[in-house]
Coordinates of C-alpha atoms and ligand atoms in Angstrom, one line a residue:
X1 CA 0.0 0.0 0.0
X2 CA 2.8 2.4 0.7
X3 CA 4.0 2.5 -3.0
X4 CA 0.8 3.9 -3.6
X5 CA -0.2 7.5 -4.0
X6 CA -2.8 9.3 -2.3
X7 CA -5.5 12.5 -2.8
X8 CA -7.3 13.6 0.0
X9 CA -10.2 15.5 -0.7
X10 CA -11.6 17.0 2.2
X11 CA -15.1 18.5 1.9
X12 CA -15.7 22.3 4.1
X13 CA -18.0 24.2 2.2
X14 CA -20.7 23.8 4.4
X15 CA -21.9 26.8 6.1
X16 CA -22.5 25.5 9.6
X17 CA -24.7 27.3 11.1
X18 CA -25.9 25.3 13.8
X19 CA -22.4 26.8 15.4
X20 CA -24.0 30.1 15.2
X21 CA -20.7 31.0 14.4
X22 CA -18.8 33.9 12.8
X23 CA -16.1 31.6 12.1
X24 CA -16.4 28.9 9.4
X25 CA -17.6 25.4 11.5
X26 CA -14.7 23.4 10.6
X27 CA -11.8 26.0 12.1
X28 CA -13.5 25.4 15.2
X29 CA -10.5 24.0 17.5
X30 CA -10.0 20.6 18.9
X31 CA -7.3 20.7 21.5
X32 CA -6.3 23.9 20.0
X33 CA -5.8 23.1 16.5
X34 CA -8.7 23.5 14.0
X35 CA -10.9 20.6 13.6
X36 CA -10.3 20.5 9.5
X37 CA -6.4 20.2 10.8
X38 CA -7.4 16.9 13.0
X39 CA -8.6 15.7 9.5
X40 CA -5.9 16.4 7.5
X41 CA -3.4 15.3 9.9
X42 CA -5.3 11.9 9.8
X43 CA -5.3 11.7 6.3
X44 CA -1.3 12.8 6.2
X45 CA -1.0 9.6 8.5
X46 CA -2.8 7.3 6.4
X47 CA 0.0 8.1 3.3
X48 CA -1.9 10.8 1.9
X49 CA 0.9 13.3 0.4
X50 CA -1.7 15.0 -1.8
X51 CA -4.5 17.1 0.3
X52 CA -7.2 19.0 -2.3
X53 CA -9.8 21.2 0.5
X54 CA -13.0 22.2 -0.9
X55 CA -14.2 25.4 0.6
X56 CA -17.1 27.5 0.0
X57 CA -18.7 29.4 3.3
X58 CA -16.0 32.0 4.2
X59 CA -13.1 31.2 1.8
X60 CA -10.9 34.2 2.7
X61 CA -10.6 33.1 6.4
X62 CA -10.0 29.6 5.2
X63 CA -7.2 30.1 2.6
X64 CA -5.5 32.0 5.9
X65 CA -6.5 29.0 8.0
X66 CA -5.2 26.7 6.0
X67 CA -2.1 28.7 4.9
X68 CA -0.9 28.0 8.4
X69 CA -1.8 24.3 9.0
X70 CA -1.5 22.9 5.8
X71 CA 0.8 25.2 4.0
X72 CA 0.7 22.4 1.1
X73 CA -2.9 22.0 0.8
X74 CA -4.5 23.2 -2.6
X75 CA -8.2 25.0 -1.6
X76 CA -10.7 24.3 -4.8
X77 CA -13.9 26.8 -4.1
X78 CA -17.5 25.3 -4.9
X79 CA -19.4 28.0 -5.8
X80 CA -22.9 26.6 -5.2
X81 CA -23.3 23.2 -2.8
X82 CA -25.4 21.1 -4.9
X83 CA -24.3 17.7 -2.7
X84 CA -21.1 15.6 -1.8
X85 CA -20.8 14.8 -5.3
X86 CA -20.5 18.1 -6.6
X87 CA -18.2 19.2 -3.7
X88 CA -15.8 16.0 -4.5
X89 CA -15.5 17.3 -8.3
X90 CA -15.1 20.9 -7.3
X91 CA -11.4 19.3 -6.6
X92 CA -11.8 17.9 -10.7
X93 CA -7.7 19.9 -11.6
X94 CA -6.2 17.5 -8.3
X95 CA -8.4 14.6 -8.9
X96 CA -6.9 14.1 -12.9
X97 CA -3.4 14.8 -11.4
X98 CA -2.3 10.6 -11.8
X99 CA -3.1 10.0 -8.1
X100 CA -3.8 5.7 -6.9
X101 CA -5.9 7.1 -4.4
X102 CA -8.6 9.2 -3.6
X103 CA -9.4 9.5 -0.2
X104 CA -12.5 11.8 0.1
X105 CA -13.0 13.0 3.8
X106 CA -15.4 15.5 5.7
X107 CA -13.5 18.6 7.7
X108 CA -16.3 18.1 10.4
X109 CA -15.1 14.9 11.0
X110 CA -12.2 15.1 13.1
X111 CA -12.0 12.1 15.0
X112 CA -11.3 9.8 12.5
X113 CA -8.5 7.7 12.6
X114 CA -5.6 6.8 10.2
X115 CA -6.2 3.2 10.7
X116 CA -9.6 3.3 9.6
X117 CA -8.8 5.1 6.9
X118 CA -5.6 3.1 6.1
X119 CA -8.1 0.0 6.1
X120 CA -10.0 1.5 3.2
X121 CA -6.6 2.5 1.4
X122 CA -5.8 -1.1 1.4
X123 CA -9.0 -2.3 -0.1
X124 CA -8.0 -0.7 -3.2
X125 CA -4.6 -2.0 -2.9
X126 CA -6.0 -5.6 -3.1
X127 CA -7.9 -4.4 -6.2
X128 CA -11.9 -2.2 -5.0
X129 CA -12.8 0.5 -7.1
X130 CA -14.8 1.4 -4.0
X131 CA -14.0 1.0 -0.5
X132 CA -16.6 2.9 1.9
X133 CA -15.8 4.0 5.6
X134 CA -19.4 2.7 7.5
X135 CA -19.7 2.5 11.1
X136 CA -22.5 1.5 13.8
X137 CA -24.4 4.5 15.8
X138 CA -26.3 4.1 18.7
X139 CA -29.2 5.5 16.4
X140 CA -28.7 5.4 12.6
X141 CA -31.5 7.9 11.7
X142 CA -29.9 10.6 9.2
X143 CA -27.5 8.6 7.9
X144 CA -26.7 7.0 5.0
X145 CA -27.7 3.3 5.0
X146 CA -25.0 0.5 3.5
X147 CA -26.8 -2.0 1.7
X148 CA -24.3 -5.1 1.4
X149 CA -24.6 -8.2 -0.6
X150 CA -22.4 -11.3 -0.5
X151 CA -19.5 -9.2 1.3
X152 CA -20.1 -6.5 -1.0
X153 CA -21.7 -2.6 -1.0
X154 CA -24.0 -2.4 -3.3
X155 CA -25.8 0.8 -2.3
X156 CA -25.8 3.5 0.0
X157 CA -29.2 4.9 0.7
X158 CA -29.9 8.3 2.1
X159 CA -32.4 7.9 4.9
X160 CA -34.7 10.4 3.3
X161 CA -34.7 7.8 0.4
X162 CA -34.4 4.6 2.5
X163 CA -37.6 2.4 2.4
X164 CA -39.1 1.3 5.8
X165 CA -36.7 -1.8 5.2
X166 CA -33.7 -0.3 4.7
X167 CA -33.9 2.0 7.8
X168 CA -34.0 -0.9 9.5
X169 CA -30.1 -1.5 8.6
X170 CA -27.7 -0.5 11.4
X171 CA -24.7 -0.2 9.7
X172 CA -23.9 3.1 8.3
X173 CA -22.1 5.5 5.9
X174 CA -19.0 7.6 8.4
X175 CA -19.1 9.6 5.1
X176 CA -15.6 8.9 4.2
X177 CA -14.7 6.6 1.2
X178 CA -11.6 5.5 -0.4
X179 CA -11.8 5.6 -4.6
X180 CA -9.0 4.1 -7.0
X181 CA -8.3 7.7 -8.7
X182 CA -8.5 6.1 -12.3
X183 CA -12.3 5.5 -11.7
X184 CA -13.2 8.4 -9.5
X185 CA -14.1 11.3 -12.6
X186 CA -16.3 8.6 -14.8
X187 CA -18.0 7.7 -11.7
X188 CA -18.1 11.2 -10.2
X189 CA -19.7 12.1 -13.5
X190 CA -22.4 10.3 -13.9
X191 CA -23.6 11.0 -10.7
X192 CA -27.4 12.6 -11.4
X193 CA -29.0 14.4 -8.7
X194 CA -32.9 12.6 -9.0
X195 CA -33.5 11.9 -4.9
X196 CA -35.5 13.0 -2.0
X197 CA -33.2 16.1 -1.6
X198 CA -32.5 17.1 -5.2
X199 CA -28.7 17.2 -4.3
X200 CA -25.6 14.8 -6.4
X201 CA -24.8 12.5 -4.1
X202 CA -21.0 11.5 -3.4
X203 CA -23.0 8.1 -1.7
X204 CA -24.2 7.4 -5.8
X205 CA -20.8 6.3 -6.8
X206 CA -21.3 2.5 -5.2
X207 CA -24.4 1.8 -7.1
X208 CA -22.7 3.2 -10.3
X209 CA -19.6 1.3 -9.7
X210 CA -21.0 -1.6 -8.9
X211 CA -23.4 -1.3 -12.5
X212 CA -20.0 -1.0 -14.1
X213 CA -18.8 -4.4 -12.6
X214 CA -16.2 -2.9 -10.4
X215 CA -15.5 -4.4 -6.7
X216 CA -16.9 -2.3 -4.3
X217 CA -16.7 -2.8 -0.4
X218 CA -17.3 -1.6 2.9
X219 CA -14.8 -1.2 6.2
X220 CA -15.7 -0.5 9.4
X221 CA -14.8 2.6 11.8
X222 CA -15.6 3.1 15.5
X223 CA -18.5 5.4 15.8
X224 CA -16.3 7.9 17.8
X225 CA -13.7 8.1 15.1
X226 CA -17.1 8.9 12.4
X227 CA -18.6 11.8 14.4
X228 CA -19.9 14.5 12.6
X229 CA -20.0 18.2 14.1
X230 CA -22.6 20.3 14.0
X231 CA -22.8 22.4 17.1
X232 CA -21.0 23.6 20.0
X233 CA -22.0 20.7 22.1
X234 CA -21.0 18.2 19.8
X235 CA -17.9 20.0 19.6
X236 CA -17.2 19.2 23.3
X237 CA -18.0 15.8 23.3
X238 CA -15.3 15.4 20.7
X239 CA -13.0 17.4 22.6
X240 CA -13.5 15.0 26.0
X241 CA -12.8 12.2 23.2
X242 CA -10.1 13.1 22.1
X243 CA -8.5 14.3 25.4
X244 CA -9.4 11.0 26.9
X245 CA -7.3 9.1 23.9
X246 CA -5.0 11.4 24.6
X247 CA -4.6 11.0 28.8
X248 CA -4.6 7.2 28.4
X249 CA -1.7 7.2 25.2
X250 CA 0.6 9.5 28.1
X251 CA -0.2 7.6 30.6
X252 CA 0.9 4.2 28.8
X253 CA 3.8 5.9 27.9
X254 CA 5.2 6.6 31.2
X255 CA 3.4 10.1 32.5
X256 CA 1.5 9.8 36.0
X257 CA -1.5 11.3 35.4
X258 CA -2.9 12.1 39.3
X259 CA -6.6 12.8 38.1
X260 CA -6.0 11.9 34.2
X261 CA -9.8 13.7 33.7
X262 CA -8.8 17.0 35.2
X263 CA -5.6 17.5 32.5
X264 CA -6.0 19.2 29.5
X265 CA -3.4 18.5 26.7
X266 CA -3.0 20.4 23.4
X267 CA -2.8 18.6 20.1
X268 CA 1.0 18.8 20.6
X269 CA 2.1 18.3 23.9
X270 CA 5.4 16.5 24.5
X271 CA 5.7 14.7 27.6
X272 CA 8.9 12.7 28.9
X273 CA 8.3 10.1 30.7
X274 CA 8.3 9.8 34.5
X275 CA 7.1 13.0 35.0
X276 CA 4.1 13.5 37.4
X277 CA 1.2 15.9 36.5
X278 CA -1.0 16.9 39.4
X279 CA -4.8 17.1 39.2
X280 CA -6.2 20.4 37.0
X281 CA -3.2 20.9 34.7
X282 CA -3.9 22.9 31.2
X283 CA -1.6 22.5 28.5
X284 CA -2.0 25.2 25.7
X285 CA 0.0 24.7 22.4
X286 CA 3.5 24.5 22.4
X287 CA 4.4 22.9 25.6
X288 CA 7.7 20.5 25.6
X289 CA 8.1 18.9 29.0
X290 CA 11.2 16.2 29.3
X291 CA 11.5 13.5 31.7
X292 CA 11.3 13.2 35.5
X293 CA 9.6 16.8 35.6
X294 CA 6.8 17.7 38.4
X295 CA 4.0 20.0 37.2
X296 CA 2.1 20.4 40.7
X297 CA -1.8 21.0 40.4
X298 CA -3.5 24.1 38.7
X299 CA -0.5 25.1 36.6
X300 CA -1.7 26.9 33.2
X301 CA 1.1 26.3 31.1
X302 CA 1.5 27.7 27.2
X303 CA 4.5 27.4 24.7
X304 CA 6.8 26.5 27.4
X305 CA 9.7 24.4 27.5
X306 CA 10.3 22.6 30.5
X307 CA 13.8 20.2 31.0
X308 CA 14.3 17.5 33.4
X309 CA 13.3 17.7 36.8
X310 CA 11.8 21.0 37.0
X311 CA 9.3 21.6 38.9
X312 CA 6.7 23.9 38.6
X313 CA 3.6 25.2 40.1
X314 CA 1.2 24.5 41.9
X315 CA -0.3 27.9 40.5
X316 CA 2.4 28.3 38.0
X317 CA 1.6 30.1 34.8
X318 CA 4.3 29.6 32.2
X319 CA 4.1 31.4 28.6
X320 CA 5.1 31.6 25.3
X321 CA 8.9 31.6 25.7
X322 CA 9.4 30.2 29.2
X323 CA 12.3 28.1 29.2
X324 CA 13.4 26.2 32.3
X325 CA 16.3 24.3 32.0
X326 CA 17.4 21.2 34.3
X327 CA 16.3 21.4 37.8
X328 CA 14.8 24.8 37.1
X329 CA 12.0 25.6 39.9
X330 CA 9.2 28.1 39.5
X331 CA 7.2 28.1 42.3
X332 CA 2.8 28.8 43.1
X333 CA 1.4 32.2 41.7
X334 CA 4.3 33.0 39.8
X335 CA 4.5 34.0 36.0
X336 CA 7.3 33.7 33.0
X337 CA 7.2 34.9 30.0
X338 CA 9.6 35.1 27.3
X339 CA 12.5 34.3 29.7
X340 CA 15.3 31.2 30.9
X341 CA 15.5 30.0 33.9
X342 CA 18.8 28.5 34.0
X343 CA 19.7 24.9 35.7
X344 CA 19.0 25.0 39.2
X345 CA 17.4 28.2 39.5
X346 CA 14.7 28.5 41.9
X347 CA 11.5 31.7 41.2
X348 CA 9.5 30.6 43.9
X349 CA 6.5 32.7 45.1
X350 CA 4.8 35.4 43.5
X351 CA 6.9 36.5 40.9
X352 CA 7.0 38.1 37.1
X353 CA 9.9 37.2 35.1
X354 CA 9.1 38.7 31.5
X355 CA 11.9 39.2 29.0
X356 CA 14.7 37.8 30.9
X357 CA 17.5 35.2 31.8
X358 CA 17.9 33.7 34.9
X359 CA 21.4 32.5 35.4
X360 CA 22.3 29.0 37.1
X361 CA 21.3 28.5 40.8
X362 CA 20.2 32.3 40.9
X363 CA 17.4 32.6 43.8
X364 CA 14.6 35.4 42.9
X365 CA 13.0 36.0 46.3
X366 CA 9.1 36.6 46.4
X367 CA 7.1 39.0 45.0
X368 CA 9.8 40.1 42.1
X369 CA 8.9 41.7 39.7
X370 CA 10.7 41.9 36.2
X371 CA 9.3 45.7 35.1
X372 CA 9.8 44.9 31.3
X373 CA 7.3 47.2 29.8
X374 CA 7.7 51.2 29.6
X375 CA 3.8 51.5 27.5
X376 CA 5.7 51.1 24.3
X377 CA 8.2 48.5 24.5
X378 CA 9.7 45.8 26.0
X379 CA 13.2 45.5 27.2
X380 CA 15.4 42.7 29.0
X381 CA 16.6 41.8 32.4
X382 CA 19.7 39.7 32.7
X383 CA 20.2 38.1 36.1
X384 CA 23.7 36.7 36.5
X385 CA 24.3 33.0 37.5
X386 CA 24.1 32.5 41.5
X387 CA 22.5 36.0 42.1
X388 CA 20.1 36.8 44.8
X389 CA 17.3 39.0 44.9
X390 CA 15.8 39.8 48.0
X391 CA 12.2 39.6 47.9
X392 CA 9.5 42.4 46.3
X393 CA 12.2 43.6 44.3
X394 CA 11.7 45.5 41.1
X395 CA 14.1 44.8 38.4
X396 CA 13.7 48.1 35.8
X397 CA 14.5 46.5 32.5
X398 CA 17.2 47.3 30.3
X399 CA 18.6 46.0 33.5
X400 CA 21.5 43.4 34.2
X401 CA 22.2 42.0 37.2
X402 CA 26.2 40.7 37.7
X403 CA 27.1 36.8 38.5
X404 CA 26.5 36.5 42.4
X405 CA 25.3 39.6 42.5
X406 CA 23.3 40.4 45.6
X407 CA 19.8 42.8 45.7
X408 CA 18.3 43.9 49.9
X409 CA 15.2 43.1 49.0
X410 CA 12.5 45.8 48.4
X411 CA 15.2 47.4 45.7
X412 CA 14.1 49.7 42.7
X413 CA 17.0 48.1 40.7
X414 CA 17.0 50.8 37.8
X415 CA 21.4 50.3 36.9
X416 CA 23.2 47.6 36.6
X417 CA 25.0 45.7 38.8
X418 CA 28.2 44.1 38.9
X419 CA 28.9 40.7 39.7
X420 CA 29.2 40.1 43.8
X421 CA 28.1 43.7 44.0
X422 CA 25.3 44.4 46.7
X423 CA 22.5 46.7 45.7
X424 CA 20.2 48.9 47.8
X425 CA 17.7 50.5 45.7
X426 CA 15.4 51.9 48.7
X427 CA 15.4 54.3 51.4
X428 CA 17.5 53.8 54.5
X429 CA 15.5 52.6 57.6
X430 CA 15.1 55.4 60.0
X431 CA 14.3 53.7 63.9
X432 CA 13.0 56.7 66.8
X433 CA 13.1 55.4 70.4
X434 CA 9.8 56.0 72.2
X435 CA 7.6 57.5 68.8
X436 CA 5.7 54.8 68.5
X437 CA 4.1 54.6 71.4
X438 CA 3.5 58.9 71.8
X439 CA 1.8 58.2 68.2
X440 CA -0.6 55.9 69.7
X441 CA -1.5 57.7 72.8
X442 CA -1.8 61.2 70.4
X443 CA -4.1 59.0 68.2
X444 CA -6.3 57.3 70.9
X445 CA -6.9 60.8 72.4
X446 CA -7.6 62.2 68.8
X447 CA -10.4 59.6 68.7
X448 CA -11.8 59.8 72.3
X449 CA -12.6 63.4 72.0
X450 CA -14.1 63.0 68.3
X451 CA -16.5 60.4 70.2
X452 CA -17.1 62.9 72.8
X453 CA -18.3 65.3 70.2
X454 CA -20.4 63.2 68.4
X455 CA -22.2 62.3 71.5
X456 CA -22.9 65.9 72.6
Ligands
LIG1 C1 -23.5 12.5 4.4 C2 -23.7 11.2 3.6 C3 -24.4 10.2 4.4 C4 -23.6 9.9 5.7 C5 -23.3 11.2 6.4 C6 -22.4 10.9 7.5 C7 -24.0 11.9 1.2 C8 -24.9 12.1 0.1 N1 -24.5 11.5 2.4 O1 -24.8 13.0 4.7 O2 -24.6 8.9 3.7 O3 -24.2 8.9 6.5 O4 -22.8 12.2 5.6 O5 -22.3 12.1 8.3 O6 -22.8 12.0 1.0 N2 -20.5 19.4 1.7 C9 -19.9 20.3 0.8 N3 -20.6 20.7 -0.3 C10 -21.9 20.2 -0.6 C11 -22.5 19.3 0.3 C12 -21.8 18.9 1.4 O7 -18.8 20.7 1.0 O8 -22.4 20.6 -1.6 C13 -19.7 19.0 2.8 C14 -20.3 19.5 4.1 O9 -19.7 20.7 4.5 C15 -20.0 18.4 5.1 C16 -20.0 17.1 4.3 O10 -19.8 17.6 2.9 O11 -18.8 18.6 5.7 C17 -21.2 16.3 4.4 O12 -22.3 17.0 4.0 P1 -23.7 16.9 4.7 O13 -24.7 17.7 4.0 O14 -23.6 17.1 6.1 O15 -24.1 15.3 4.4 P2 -25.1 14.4 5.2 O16 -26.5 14.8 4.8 O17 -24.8 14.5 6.7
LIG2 CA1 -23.6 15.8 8.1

């Protein structure tokens, strides 16, 4: 099967309104990447090296989508949607191009698997014109019925056209279908559009084929991996799917998962293994963690690198740019952006570290504040390896702090400092004997003879 050459034809020209959506249904996300991407990815993974995406409903915002997750995809625009058939040939220039295979898919589809559609891929290997993608839902009403024979499809049968019969049949059409490329125009193209609904059925193809003489078959998909989505709600059922699939694949591969059902990955979380996640994780896109890391509980973490043995949270936010080396800590309600925290060194309580380096072993004591941002731009803070900085410290970027450098704590840090310098960047402590307690007997009388007055 490998030898041969695939087309994936993915059909998104449907409107979607049942997303009551501004954006086009099928760049709705799945673990943060559009659900159309899910597809293609899939189809990618079942040897596709050709992907053809018919759009229609908004086509500008689409082309951009696509631009960025399938830089290689070719979008074919169908003007009118006159049925799955007349999407499928919208993609007529890609379709001729000497393809083996034509794998036609739905973007609102984006559980499906590459093994199931690998499975239909093989069917033509071992010589189908035809190989259809059916599956068994709960409850079969709206979908296409597949009418077998002898071990092979003969039709499929839009409910709407199904006779009482026929909707008794339980096994369905997913919607997906695999079609040996050098059939797939002459059968596309004599695809009429005389049914229930007036539209030219994709579905049509098996009965033609199959008039023809050609070998047409059926495989068979888990339901989850065929559902179709139409609204927001279906949308979240896919998404506890697929981040279910995706808990159990890190847990087998060596993550502890504390509460798996209270961690949210992204489509492309790394995770070593032997590292622990504590319960109510999120992982947003871009998040590399390595081995033997602790991520402690309600940590929000977003295109963050993360080396061995860190440990981070609980109540950590990491973001785009944070990158902790080995042994790095960064302790509960702190936040890092854009900055390295070198091996060993340890941002432990309420702390911003934007735009910055941490050097080896430094310790940043609570409540430090990397002041990054002047309104217009943002500049860097560069703390030296084994520097301390006493706690609710402000670090005025462009700002570098030396190698063992040493901050009191409470500093306005606006120069630099060298390295093993100590730097006091606030006002020297005044102490008078006796004041405090003449303020509080000045105060308490103030008060007593306000009383008085009100009383009078
Ligand atoms: C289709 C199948 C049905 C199957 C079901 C599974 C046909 C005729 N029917 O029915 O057998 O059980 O899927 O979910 O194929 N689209 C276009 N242009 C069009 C029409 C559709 O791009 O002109 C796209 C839609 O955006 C959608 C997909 O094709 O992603 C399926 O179309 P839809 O109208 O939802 O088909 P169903 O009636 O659900
Ligand atoms: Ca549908």
């Amino acid at each position: 099967m490998s030898q041969r050459s695939c087309l994936s034809v993915i059909l998104a020209a449907g409107e979607g309104t049942r997303m009551k959506s501004a954006m086009p249904k099928v760049l709705h996300a799945i673990a943060g990447l559009p659900m159309v991407a899910h597809v293609v990815k899939a189809a990618e993974a079942a040897g596709a090296t050709g992907v053809a995406l018919v759009i229609g409903h908004g086509a500008d915002e689409m082309r951009k989508a696509v631009q960025k997750f399938a830089p290689k995809a070719e979008t074919f625009v169908q003007e009118q949607r006159l049925g799955t058939g007349h999407a499928v040939l919208a993609a007529r220039e890609a379709i001729s191009k000497g393809y083996d295979d034509i794998l036609v898919m739905f973007g609102d589809t984006p559980l499906i698997d590459a093994q199931a559609l690998a499975a239909a891929r093989q069917k033509l290997a071992e010589g189908a014109a035809v190989a259809v993608i059916g599956f068994r839902p709960p409850s079969p009403a709206g979908y296409g019925r597949l009418i077998e024979k002898d071990g092979h499809l003969i039709a499929i049968r839009e409910e709407k056209d199904c006779s009482e019969e026929e909707k008794k049949i339980g096994f369905c059409n997913a919607g997906m279908m695999a079609v040996a490329a050098k059939h797939a125009l002459r059968l596309l193209d004599k695809v009429g559009n005389k049914n229930a609904k007036g539209e030219f059925y994709l579905t049509d193809i098996v009965e033609i084929a199959g008039a023809e003489g050609l070998d047409v078959v059926a495989t068979e998909a888990s339901f989850e991996s065929a559902l179709g989505i139409n609204n927001r709600a279906e949308l979240a059922e896919a998404e506890a799917i697929w981040q279910t699939r995706r808990r159990r694949e890190a847990m087998l591969s060596g993550v502890t998962l504390i509460a798996p059902e209270t961690v949210y990955f992204s489509h492309d979380t790394e995770i070593g293994t032997d590292t622990i996640v504590e319960p109510n994780v999120w992982f947003g896109p871009g998040v590399k963690i390595a081995s033997g890391a602790k991520i402690h509980a309600f940590s929000h973490i977003e295109g963050a690198t993360i080396a061995s043995n860190c440990d981070v949270g609980p109540f950590a936010r990491l973001r785009p740019g944070a990158d902790l080396r080995n042994k790095a800590k960064v302790g509960n309600f702190c936040e890092v952006k854009q900055a390295t925290i070198e091996e060993g060194a340890k941002v432990n309580h309420l702390t911003y570290i934007g735009d910055a380096r941490v050097g080896a072993a430094a310790n940043i004591g609570a409540g430090t504040i990397t002041c990054n941002y002047d309104g217009y731009s943002k500049f860097f803070t560069d703390i030296g390896e084994g520097a301390f900085v006493g706690s609710n410290s402000s670090l005025v970027a462009p700002v570098s702090i030396g190698k063992g450098g040493y901050i009191a704590s409470g500093s306005v840090i606006t120069e630099s400092v060298p390295d093993d310098a100590l730097a006091f960047g606030r006002a020297r402590q005044k102490t008078i004997p006796g004041k405090g307690k003449e303020l509080r007997e000045r105060f308490a009388s103030a008060a007593a003879a306000k009383k008085k007055a009100a009383a009078e």
